[in-house]
Amino acid sequence: MVLRRTLASATRGRRAMSSAVGFVGLGRMGSAMAKNFADTNVPIVAYDLDPSNGEKLKAAVGDNANIVDSPEAVASEVDTVVTMLPNDKVLTAVAGEGSAFLDALKPGAVHVSCSTVSPHTSRALAASYADRGVLFAGAPVFARPDGIEKKQAYWVMGGPEAATTRAVEVRARNP
């Protein structure tokens, strides 16, 4: 009931957004999550530092995944980007102040960080993003890779209300 109300209020009065979801970080957790979205016919735009991870995702989901050559290429093609990166240092390097990724995000876009990082990192990113009209939601995922594959993960979302509302909307596209 709460999810339905949140989704209805999230979509009211907003411009049409890209239907594709971007993914940066295709290790065991990120690739399982991206595959789940692609399996429900959500188009995927994805990047991983290790090209073989992108190749594996493409082999698993075919034309429903577009593998690109950089995080900023993902950010420039979609309105929603999910990152699953290993730690604060990597997340900040990829998506922090001064990054090409942040520069490529369109106003109104949302970055949903599923990385487990410190509250300080999440708050700093949210502040940088807000200055640019971009939303940031911290959404650590509680599951092992096999739990994500079975869609048994819990997403805990935090951040500004507009960002968490959009993150809930994204999560709802992957039942």
Tab-separated table of C-alpha atoms in Angstrom:
chain	number	residue	atom	x	y	z
A	1	MET	CA	0.000	0.000	0.000
A	2	VAL	CA	2.722	2.493	0.940
A	3	LEU	CA	4.772	1.503	-2.125
A	4	ARG	CA	1.794	2.108	-4.450
A	5	ARG	CA	1.157	5.554	-2.968
A	6	THR	CA	4.835	6.428	-3.202
A	7	LEU	CA	4.960	5.344	-6.848
A	8	ALA	CA	1.871	7.357	-7.732
A	9	SER	CA	3.265	10.507	-6.121
A	10	ALA	CA	6.691	9.908	-7.692
A	11	THR	CA	5.342	9.986	-11.231
A	12	ARG	CA	2.848	12.837	-10.886
A	13	GLY	CA	3.911	15.979	-12.744
A	14	ARG	CA	7.337	14.708	-13.858
A	15	ARG	CA	8.758	14.808	-17.358
A	16	ALA	CA	9.006	11.499	-19.183
A	17	MET	CA	12.141	9.648	-18.156
A	18	SER	CA	14.214	7.139	-20.075
A	19	SER	CA	12.954	3.605	-19.618
A	20	ALA	CA	16.507	2.251	-19.540
A	21	VAL	CA	18.350	1.780	-16.262
A	22	GLY	CA	22.100	2.270	-16.108
A	23	PHE	CA	24.442	0.045	-14.132
A	24	VAL	CA	28.025	0.763	-13.148
A	25	GLY	CA	29.737	-2.176	-11.446
A	26	LEU	CA	29.027	-5.623	-12.866
A	27	GLY	CA	30.715	-7.872	-10.350
A	28	ARG	CA	28.706	-10.750	-8.894
A	29	MET	CA	26.220	-8.449	-7.150
A	30	GLY	CA	25.846	-5.781	-9.856
A	31	SER	CA	25.586	-8.240	-12.729
A	32	ALA	CA	22.917	-10.279	-10.926
A	33	MET	CA	20.924	-7.112	-10.281
A	34	ALA	CA	21.307	-5.881	-13.880
A	35	LYS	CA	20.279	-9.291	-15.210
A	36	ASN	CA	17.141	-9.264	-13.062
A	37	PHE	CA	16.135	-5.896	-14.516
A	38	ALA	CA	16.892	-7.044	-18.077
A	39	ASP	CA	14.909	-10.255	-17.505
A	40	THR	CA	11.831	-8.095	-16.783
A	41	ASN	CA	12.352	-6.265	-20.115
A	42	VAL	CA	13.951	-3.179	-18.620
A	43	PRO	CA	16.628	-2.025	-21.092
A	44	ILE	CA	20.088	-1.847	-19.514
A	45	VAL	CA	23.041	0.434	-20.244
A	46	ALA	CA	26.042	-0.915	-18.355
A	47	TYR	CA	29.741	-0.517	-17.661
A	48	ASP	CA	32.359	-2.397	-15.686
A	49	LEU	CA	36.093	-1.814	-15.391
A	50	ASP	CA	36.579	-5.461	-16.422
A	51	PRO	CA	35.180	-5.747	-19.979
A	52	SER	CA	34.589	-9.485	-19.550
A	53	ASN	CA	31.852	-8.714	-16.988
A	54	GLY	CA	30.005	-6.649	-19.588
A	55	GLU	CA	30.454	-9.417	-22.155
A	56	LYS	CA	28.961	-11.973	-19.720
A	57	LEU	CA	25.936	-9.751	-19.067
A	58	LYS	CA	25.421	-9.187	-22.800
A	59	ALA	CA	25.638	-12.953	-23.426
A	60	ALA	CA	23.038	-13.577	-20.703
A	61	VAL	CA	20.460	-10.961	-21.754
A	62	GLY	CA	21.224	-10.230	-25.414
A	63	ASP	CA	19.887	-7.067	-26.976
A	64	ASN	CA	18.367	-5.905	-23.681
A	65	ALA	CA	21.837	-4.752	-22.581
A	66	ASN	CA	23.973	-2.055	-24.148
A	67	ILE	CA	27.528	-2.293	-22.820
A	68	VAL	CA	29.377	1.038	-22.995
A	69	ASP	CA	32.997	2.039	-22.438
A	70	SER	CA	32.792	4.324	-19.381
A	71	PRO	CA	30.695	5.305	-16.365
A	72	GLU	CA	30.032	8.707	-17.947
A	73	ALA	CA	28.661	6.986	-21.074
A	74	VAL	CA	26.144	5.237	-18.833
A	75	ALA	CA	25.225	8.502	-17.096
A	76	SER	CA	24.754	10.345	-20.389
A	77	GLU	CA	22.309	7.761	-21.781
A	78	VAL	CA	19.867	7.219	-18.905
A	79	ASP	CA	17.934	9.069	-16.223
A	80	THR	CA	18.536	6.406	-13.572
A	81	VAL	CA	21.924	4.906	-12.720
A	82	VAL	CA	22.472	2.147	-10.182
A	83	THR	CA	26.013	1.657	-8.933
A	84	MET	CA	27.298	-1.422	-7.149
A	85	LEU	CA	30.884	-0.537	-6.292
A	86	PRO	CA	33.166	-2.059	-3.652
A	87	ASN	CA	33.885	0.845	-1.280
A	88	ASP	CA	33.906	4.586	-0.537
A	89	LYS	CA	37.143	5.233	-2.423
A	90	VAL	CA	35.928	3.638	-5.657
A	91	LEU	CA	32.455	5.205	-5.465
A	92	THR	CA	33.961	8.659	-4.877
A	93	ALA	CA	36.463	8.214	-7.727
A	94	VAL	CA	33.749	7.128	-10.156
A	95	ALA	CA	30.891	9.410	-9.120
A	96	GLY	CA	32.219	12.145	-6.848
A	97	GLU	CA	32.791	15.868	-7.286
A	98	GLY	CA	34.804	16.568	-10.437
A	99	SER	CA	34.068	13.189	-12.031
A	100	ALA	CA	33.043	12.858	-15.667
A	101	PHE	CA	30.178	10.653	-14.428
A	102	LEU	CA	28.688	13.468	-12.349
A	103	ASP	CA	29.182	15.934	-15.195
A	104	ALA	CA	27.312	13.579	-17.559
A	105	LEU	CA	24.227	13.138	-15.341
A	106	LYS	CA	21.257	15.121	-16.643
A	107	PRO	CA	19.325	17.472	-14.338
A	108	GLY	CA	16.560	15.438	-12.720
A	109	ALA	CA	18.479	12.162	-13.042
A	110	VAL	CA	18.911	9.896	-10.024
A	111	HIS	CA	21.967	7.939	-8.936
A	112	VAL	CA	21.029	4.992	-6.711
A	113	SER	CA	24.164	3.791	-4.930
A	114	CYS	CA	23.802	0.188	-3.809
A	115	SER	CA	27.363	0.157	-2.526
A	116	THR	CA	27.872	-0.234	1.201
A	117	VAL	CA	29.664	3.007	2.038
A	118	SER	CA	29.938	5.390	4.968
A	119	PRO	CA	27.174	7.899	5.711
A	120	HIS	CA	29.778	10.653	5.240
A	121	THR	CA	30.404	9.568	1.632
A	122	SER	CA	26.681	9.354	0.876
A	123	ARG	CA	26.002	12.792	2.378
A	124	ALA	CA	28.895	14.372	0.476
A	125	LEU	CA	27.688	12.880	-2.804
A	126	ALA	CA	24.091	13.949	-2.127
A	127	ALA	CA	25.240	17.532	-1.493
A	128	SER	CA	27.352	17.640	-4.680
A	129	TYR	CA	24.490	16.229	-6.701
A	130	ALA	CA	21.890	18.611	-5.255
A	131	ASP	CA	24.010	21.572	-6.381
A	132	ARG	CA	23.590	20.281	-9.956
A	133	GLY	CA	19.892	19.378	-9.823
A	134	VAL	CA	20.664	15.650	-9.707
A	135	LEU	CA	19.323	13.243	-7.083
A	136	PHE	CA	21.380	10.795	-5.014
A	137	ALA	CA	19.972	7.940	-2.942
A	138	GLY	CA	22.031	5.592	-0.820
A	139	ALA	CA	20.467	2.142	-1.146
A	140	PRO	CA	22.704	-0.582	0.276
A	141	VAL	CA	21.510	-4.037	-0.648
A	142	PHE	CA	21.325	-6.832	1.879
A	143	ALA	CA	21.861	-10.151	0.117
A	144	ARG	CA	24.545	-12.383	-1.249
A	145	PRO	CA	24.834	-12.733	-5.037
A	146	ASP	CA	22.626	-15.854	-5.031
A	147	GLY	CA	19.986	-13.934	-3.058
A	148	ILE	CA	20.020	-11.152	-5.631
A	149	GLU	CA	19.677	-13.713	-8.424
A	150	LYS	CA	16.572	-15.073	-6.662
A	151	LYS	CA	15.233	-11.534	-6.074
A	152	GLN	CA	15.496	-11.970	-2.305
A	153	ALA	CA	17.505	-8.813	-1.620
A	154	TYR	CA	16.462	-6.005	0.699
A	155	TRP	CA	17.207	-2.453	-0.375
A	156	VAL	CA	17.481	0.092	2.434
A	157	MET	CA	17.071	3.568	0.993
A	158	GLY	CA	18.223	6.839	2.439
A	159	GLY	CA	18.633	10.394	1.248
A	160	PRO	CA	16.430	13.310	0.287
A	161	GLU	CA	12.755	12.386	-0.140
A	162	ALA	CA	12.742	13.071	-3.887
A	163	ALA	CA	15.734	10.758	-4.343
A	164	THR	CA	14.373	7.916	-2.221
A	165	THR	CA	10.987	8.177	-3.922
A	166	ARG	CA	12.675	7.706	-7.286
A	167	ALA	CA	14.806	4.857	-5.893
A	168	VAL	CA	11.624	3.100	-4.709
A	169	GLU	CA	10.205	3.573	-8.209
A	170	VAL	CA	13.293	1.967	-9.741
A	171	ARG	CA	13.216	-0.904	-7.276
A	172	ALA	CA	9.565	-1.556	-8.096
A	173	ARG	CA	10.528	-2.199	-11.726
A	174	ASN	CA	12.418	-5.286	-10.547
A	175	PRO	CA	9.831	-7.281	-8.563
